[in-house]
Short mmCIF file of C-alpha atoms in Angstrom, two decimals:
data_model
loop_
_atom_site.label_atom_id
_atom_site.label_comp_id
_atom_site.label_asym_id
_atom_site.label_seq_id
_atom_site.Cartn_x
_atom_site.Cartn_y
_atom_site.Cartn_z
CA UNK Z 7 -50.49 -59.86 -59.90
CA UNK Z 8 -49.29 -56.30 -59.11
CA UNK Z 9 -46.29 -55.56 -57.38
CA UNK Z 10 -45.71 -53.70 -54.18
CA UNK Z 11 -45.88 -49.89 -54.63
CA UNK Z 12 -43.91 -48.61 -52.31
CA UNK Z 13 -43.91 -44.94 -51.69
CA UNK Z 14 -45.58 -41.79 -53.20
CA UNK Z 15 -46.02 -41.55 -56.79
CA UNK Z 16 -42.82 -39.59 -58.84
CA UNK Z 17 -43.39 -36.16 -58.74
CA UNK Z 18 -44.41 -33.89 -61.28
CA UNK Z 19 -41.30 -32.52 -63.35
CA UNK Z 20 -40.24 -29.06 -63.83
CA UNK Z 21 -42.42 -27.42 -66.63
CA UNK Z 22 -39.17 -26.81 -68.64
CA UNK Z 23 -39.51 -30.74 -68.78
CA UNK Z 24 -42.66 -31.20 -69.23
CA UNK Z 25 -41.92 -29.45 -72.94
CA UNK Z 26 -39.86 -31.97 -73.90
CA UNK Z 27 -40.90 -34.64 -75.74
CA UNK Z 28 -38.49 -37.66 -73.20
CA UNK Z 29 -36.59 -37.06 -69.87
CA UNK Z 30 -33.57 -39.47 -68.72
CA UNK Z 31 -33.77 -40.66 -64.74
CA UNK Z 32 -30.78 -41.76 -63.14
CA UNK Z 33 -30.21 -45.17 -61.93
CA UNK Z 34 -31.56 -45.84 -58.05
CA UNK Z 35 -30.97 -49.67 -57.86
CA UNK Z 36 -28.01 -52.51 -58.29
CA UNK Z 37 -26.82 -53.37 -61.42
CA UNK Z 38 -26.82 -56.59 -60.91
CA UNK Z 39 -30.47 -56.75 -60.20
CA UNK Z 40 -31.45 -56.38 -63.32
CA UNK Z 41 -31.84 -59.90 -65.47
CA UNK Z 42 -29.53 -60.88 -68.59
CA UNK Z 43 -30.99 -63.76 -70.90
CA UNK Z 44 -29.53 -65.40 -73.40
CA UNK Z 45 -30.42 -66.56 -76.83
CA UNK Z 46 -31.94 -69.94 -77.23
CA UNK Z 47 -32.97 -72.77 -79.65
CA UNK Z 48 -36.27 -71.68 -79.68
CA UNK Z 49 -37.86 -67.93 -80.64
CA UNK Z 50 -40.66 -68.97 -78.83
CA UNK Z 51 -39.03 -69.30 -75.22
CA UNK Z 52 -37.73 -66.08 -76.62
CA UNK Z 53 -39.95 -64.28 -76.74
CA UNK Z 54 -41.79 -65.47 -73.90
CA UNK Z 55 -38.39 -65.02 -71.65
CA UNK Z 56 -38.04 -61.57 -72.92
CA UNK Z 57 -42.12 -60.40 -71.99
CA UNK Z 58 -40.95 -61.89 -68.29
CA UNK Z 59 -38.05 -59.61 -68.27
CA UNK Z 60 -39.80 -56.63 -69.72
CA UNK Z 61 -43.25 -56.93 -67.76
CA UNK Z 62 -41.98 -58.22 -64.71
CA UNK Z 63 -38.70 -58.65 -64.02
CA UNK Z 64 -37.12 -55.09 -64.98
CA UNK Z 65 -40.12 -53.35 -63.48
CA UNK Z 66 -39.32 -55.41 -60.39
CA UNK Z 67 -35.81 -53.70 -59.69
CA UNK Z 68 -36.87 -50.23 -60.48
CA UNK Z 69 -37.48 -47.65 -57.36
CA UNK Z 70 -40.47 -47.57 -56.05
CA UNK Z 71 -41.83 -44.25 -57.64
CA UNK Z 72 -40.81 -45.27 -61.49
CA UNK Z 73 -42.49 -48.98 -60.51
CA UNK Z 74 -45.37 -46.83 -60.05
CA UNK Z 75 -45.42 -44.83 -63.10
CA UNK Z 76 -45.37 -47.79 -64.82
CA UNK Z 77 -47.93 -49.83 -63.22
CA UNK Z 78 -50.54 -47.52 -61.90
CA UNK Z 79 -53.41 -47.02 -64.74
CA UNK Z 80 -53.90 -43.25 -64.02
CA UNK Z 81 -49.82 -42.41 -64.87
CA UNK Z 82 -50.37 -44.25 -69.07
CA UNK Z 83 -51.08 -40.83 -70.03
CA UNK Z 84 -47.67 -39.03 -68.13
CA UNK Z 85 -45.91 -41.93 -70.04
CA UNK Z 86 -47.30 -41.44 -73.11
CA UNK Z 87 -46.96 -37.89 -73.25
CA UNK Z 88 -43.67 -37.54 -71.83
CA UNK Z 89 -42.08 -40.78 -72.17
CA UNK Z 90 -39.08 -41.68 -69.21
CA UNK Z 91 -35.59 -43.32 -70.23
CA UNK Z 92 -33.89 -45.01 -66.96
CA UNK Z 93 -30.33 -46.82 -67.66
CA UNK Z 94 -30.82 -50.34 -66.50
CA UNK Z 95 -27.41 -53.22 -65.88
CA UNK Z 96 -24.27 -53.15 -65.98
CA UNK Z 97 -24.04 -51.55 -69.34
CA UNK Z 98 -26.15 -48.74 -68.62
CA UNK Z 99 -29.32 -50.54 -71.52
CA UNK Z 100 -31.59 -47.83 -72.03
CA UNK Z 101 -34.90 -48.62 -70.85
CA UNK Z 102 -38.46 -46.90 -71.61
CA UNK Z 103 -40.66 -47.18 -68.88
CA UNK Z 104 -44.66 -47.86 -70.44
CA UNK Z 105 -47.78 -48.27 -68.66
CA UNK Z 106 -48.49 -51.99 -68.11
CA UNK Z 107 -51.60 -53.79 -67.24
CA UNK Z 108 -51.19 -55.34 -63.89
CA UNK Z 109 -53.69 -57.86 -65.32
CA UNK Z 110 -52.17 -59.02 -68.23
CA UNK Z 111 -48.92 -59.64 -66.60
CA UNK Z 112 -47.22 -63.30 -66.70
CA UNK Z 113 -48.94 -65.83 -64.74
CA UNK Z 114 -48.12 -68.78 -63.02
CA UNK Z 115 -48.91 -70.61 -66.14
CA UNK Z 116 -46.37 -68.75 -68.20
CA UNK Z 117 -43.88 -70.08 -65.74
CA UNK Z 118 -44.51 -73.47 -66.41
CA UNK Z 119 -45.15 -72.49 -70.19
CA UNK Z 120 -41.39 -71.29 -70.19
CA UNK Z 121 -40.15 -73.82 -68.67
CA UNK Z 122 -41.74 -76.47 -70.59
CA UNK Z 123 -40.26 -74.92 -73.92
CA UNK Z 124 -36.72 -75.49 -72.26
CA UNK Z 125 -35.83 -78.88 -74.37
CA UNK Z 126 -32.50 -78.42 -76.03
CA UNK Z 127 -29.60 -78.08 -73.31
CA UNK Z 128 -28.73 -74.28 -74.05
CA UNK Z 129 -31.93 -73.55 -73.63
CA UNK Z 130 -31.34 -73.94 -69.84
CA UNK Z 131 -28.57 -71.43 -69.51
CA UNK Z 132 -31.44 -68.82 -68.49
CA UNK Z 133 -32.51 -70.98 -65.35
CA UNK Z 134 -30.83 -69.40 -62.86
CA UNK Z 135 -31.77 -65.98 -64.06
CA UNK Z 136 -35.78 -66.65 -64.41
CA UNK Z 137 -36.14 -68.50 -61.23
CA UNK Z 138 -34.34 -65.63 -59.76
CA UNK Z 139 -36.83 -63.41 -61.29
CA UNK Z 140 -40.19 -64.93 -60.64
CA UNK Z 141 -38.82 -65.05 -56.72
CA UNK Z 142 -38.56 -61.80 -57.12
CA UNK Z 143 -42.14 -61.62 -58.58
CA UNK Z 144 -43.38 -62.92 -55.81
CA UNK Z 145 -43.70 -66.48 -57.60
CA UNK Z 146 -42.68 -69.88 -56.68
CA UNK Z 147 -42.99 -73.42 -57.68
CA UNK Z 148 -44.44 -76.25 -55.48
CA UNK Z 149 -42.20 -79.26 -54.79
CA UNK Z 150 -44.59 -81.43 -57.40
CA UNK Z 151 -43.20 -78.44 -60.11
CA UNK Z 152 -39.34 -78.71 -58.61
CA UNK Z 153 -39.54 -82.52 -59.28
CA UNK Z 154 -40.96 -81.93 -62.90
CA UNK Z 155 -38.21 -79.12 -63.49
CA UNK Z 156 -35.80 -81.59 -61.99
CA UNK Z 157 -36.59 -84.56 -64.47
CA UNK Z 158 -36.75 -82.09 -67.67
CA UNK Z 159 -33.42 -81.11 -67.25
CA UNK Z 160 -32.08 -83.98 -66.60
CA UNK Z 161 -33.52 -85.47 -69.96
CA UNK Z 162 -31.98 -82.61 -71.93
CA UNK Z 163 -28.74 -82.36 -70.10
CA UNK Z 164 -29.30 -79.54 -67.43
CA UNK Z 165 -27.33 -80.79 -64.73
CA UNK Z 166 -25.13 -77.82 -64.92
CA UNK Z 167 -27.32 -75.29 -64.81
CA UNK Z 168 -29.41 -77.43 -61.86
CA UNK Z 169 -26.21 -77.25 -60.13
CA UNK Z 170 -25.43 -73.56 -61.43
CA UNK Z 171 -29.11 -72.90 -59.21
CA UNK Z 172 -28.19 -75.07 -56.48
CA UNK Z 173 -25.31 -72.91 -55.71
CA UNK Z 174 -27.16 -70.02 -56.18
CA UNK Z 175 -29.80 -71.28 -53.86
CA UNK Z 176 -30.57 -68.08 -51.88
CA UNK Z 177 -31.26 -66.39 -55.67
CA UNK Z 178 -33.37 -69.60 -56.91
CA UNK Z 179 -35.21 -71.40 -53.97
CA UNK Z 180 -33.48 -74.38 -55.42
CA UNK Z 181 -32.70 -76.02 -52.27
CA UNK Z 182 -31.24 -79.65 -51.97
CA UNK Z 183 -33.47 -80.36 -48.53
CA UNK Z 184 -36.49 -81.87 -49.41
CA UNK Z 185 -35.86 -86.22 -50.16
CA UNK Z 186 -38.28 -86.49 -52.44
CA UNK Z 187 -36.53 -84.13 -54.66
CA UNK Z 188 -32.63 -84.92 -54.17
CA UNK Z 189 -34.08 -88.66 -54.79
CA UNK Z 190 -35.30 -87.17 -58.01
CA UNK Z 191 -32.22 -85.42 -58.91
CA UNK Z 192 -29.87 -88.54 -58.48
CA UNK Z 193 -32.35 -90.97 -60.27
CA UNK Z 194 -32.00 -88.46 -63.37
CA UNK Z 195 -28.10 -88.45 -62.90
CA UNK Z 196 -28.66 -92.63 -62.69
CA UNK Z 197 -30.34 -92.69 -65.59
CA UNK Z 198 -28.22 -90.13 -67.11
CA UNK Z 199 -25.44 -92.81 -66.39
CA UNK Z 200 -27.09 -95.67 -67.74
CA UNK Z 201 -27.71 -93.86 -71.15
CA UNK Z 202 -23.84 -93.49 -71.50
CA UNK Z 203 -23.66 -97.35 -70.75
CA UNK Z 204 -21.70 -95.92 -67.47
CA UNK Z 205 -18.47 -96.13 -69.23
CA UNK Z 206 -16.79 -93.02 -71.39
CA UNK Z 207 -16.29 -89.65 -70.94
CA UNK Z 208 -19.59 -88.68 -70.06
CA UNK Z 209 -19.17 -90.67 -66.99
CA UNK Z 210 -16.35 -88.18 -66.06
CA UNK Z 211 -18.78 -85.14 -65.72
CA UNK Z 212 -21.84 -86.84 -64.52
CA UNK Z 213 -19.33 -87.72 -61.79
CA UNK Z 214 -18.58 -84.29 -61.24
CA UNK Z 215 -21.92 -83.35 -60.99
CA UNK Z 216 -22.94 -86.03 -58.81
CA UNK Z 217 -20.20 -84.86 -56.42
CA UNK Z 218 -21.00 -81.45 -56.18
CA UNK Z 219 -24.63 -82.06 -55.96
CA UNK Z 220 -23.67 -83.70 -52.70
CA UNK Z 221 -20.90 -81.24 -51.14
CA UNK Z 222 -23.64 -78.59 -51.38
CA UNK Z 223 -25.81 -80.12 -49.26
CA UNK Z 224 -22.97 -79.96 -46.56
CA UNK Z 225 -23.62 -76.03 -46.87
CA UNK Z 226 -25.75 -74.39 -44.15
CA UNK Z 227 -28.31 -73.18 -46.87
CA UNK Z 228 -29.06 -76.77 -48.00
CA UNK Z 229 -27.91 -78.94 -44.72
CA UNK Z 230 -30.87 -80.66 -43.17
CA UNK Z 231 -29.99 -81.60 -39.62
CA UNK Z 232 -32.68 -84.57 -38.57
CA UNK Z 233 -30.95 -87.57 -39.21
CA UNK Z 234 -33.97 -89.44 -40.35
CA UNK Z 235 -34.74 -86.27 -43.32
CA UNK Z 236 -30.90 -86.02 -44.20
CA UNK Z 237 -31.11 -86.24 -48.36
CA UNK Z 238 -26.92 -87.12 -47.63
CA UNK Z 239 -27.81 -90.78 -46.06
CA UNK Z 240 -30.41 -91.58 -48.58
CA UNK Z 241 -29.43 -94.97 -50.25
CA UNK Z 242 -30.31 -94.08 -53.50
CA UNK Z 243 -28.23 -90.77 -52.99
CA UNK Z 244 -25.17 -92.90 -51.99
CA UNK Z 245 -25.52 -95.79 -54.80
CA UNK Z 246 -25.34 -93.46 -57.43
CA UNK Z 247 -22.79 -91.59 -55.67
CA UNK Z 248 -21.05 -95.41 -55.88
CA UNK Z 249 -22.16 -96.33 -59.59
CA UNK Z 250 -20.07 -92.81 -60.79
CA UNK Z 251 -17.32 -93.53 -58.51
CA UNK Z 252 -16.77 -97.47 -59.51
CA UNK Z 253 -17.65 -96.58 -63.21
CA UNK Z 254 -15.19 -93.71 -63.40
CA UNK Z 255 -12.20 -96.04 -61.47
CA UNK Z 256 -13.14 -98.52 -64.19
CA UNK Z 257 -12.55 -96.12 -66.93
CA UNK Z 258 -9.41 -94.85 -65.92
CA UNK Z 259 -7.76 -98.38 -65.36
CA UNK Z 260 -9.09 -99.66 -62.22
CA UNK Z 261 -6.26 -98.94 -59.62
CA UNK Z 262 -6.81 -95.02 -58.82
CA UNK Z 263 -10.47 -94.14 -56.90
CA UNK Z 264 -10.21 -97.53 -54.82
CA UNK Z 265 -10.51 -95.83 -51.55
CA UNK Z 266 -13.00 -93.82 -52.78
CA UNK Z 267 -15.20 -96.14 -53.64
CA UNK Z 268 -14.29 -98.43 -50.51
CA UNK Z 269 -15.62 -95.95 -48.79
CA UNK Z 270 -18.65 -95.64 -50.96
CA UNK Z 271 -19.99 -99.25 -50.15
CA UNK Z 272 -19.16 -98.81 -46.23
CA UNK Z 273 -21.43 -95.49 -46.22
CA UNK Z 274 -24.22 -97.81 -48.81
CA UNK Z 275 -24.17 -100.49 -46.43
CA UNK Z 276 -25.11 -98.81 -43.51
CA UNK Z 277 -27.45 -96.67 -45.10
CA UNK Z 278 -29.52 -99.70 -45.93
CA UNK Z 279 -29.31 -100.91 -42.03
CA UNK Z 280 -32.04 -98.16 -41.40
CA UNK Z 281 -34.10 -99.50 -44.21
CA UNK Z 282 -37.00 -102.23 -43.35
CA UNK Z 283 -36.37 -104.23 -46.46
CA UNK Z 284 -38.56 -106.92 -44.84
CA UNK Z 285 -42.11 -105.50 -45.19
CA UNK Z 286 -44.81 -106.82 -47.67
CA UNK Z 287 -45.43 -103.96 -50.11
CA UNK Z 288 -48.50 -104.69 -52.03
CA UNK Z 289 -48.85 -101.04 -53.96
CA UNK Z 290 -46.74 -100.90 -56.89
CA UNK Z 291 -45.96 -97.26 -56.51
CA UNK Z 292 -44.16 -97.94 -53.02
CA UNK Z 293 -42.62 -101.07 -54.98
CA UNK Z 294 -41.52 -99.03 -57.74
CA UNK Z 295 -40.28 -96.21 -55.35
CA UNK Z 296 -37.92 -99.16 -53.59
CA UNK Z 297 -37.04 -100.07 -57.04
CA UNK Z 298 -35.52 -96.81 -57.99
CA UNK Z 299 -33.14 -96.90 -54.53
CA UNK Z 300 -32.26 -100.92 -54.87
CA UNK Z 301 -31.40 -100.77 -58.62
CA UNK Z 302 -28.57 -97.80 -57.86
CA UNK Z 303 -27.27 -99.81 -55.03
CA UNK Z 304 -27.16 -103.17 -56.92
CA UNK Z 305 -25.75 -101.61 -60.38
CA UNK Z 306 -22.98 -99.77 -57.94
CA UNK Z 307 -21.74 -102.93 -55.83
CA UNK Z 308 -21.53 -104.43 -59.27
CA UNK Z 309 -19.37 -102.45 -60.62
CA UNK Z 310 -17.08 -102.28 -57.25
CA UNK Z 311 -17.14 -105.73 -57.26
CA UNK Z 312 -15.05 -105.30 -60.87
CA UNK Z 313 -12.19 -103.34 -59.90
CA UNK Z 314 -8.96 -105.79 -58.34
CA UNK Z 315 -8.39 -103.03 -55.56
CA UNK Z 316 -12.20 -103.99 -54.48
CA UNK Z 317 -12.33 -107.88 -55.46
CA UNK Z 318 -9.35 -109.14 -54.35
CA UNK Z 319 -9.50 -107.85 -50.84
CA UNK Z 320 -11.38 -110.60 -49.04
CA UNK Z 321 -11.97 -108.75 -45.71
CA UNK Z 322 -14.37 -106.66 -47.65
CA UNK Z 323 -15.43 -108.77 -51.06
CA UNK Z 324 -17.32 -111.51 -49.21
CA UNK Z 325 -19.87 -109.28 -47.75
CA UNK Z 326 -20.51 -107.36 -50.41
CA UNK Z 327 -21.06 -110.22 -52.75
CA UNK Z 328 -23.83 -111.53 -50.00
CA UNK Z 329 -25.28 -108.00 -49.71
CA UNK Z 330 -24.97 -107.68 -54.04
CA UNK Z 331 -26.90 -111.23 -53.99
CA UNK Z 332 -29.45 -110.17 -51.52
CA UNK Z 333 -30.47 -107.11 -53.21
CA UNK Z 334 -30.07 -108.79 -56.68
CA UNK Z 335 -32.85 -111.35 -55.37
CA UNK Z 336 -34.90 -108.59 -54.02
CA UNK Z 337 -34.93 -106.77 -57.22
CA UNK Z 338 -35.91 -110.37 -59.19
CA UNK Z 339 -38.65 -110.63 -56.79
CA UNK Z 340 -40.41 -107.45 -57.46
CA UNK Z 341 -39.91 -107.90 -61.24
CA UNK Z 342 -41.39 -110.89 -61.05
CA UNK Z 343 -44.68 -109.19 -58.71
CA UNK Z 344 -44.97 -106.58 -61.86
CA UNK Z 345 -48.61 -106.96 -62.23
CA UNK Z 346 -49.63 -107.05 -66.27
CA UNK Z 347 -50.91 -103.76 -66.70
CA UNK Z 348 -47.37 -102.78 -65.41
CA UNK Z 349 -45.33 -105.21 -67.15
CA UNK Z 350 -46.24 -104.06 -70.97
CA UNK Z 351 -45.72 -100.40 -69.54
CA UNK Z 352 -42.87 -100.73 -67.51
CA UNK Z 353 -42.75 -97.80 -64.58
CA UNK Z 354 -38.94 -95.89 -64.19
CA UNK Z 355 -38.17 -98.02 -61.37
CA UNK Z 356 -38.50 -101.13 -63.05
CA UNK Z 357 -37.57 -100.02 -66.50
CA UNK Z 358 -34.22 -99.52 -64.66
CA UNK Z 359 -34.40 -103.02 -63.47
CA UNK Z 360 -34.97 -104.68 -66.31
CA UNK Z 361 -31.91 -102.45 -67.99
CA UNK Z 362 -29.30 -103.29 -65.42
CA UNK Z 363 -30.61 -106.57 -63.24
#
């Protein structure tokens, strides 16, 4: 894919320069354009990073006339001959412009390729920085790829730099509008939850994460305004919103975060009165897809239900013992619907069940 060319082609330099073997332009674009990566665990991701931010990405942020020395085929011999050094970032990196083949630039599937060979959780500290770059390729991922990106980091510890793109939204295109994707995002920080038992200090900062997550969809560039598309009233947003509340309270003695988490279970609660709990679901992926909201909410009542600030004030204990029981039997009653097939290969939803029901 071939960037824009914007513009007419650099002129021809003075003869006097033509002599010389190199000639030094000065720098036409922002500093801060211009991508920084950092090492990782892997020299492959490396590597492949690094041909991003040669090929494309640096290229990208040039002026229009040196983007055209480098990628129109008929300027390879002007380069070649006389070879043009351009000071690139904030510490003024000295860069070489070459001729590059349009068509052997980075492709879609290199995206993915890099992305995949992000496992180890400083391997993620470049996220921002590509995603900014392929945007600025002209690249993007469909919401099918967010969700995968979404669940990968989340198995390797990348909430913080999810959230580091988040904030950075207008950079990344990571925006926290669509459901299907916040849903994804706070089942990872669930399950992210349930691997530290949801007790410890890991609790602490999945909290954190889970909180700020959810204060930046309050910002204009990730607030969705139809009630019935608002990621902020989805149950499953709100449970685990609950589960790190209640679990952190829990951890730090039970008596601070009571309000809190009061609060919590009123805003649960009513989220589930919009909910039509009472249909016959047949499909297992729709059953599965309930499972992953109910088992949030049930775990997270739970573990309200434990502190004395929660259980010991009967104007607000009773009901949410009935509601805990209710969805408690609702969960028992899809388990028990798990056909075979699923059963011996449990699906996330139920896995999760079967964990913490």
């Amino acid at each position: 894919m071939a960037p824009n060319a914007i513009g007419r082609l650099l002129r021809q330099a003075p003869s006097t320069l033509q002599r010389s073997l190199s000639f030094t332009q000065k720098r036409s674009w922002s500093a801060r354009t211009i991508p920084t990566l950092s090492p990782t665990s892997s020299p492959e991701l490396d590597q492949t990073l690094n041909r991003f931010r040669d090929e494309m990405f640096i290229p990208n942020s040039l002026n229009a006339s040196q983007r055209n020395l480098v990628y129109r085929p008929r300027n390879a011999n002007k380069l070649n001959g006389h070879p043009v050094i351009v000071p690139i970032g904030e510490n003024e990196e000295s860069y070489q412009l070459r001729s590059i083949d349009v068509f052997s630039l980075p492709s879609k599937k290199d995206v993915i390729r890099v992305l995949s060979l992000m496992h180890e959780t400083n391997d993620w500290s470049n996220l921002a920085t590509f995603l900014t770059g392929i945007y600025n390729s002209n690249m993007s991922l469909s919401l099918g790829r967010w969700e995968w990106l979404v669940r990968k980091a989340g198995e390797s510890n990348g909430f913080g730099q999810l959230l580091k793109c988040a904030q950075q939204s207008k950079l990344t295109r990571f925006e926290l509008k669509d459901i299907s994707l916040v849903e994804r995002l706070f089942f990872e920080l669930h399950l992210a939850g349930q691997r530290n038992d949801f007790a410890g200090p890991g609790i602490v900062k999945l909290n954190g994460f889970a909180k700020s997550f959810a204060l930046l969809m309050e910002a204009p560039e990730h607030a969705v305004h139809e009630l019935e598309n608002d990621p902020k009233k989805n149950p499953l947003v709100i449970g685990t919103l609950l589960e790190f509340s209640a679990a952190k309270a829990l951890n730090e003695g039970g008596t601070d975060g009571v309000r809190e988490v009061e609060s919590l279970t009123q805003r649960l609660l009513a989220s589930w009165k919009t909910q039509d709990l009472s249909t016959e679901r047949k499909d297992w992926h729709s059953i599965d897809h309930l499972l992953q909201q109910l088992v949030p909410t049930y775990n997270g009542l739970k573990l309200a239900l434990q502190l004395d600030g929660i259980a010991n004030n009967k104007q607000i204990s009773s009901g949410l013992k009935t509601r805990t029981n209710e969805f408690g039997m609702l969960i028992a009653k899809f388990k028990k619907a798990a056909p075979k097939r699923i059963q011996e290969k449990p699906t996330v939803g139920l896995s999760q069940a079967q964990l913490l029901h």
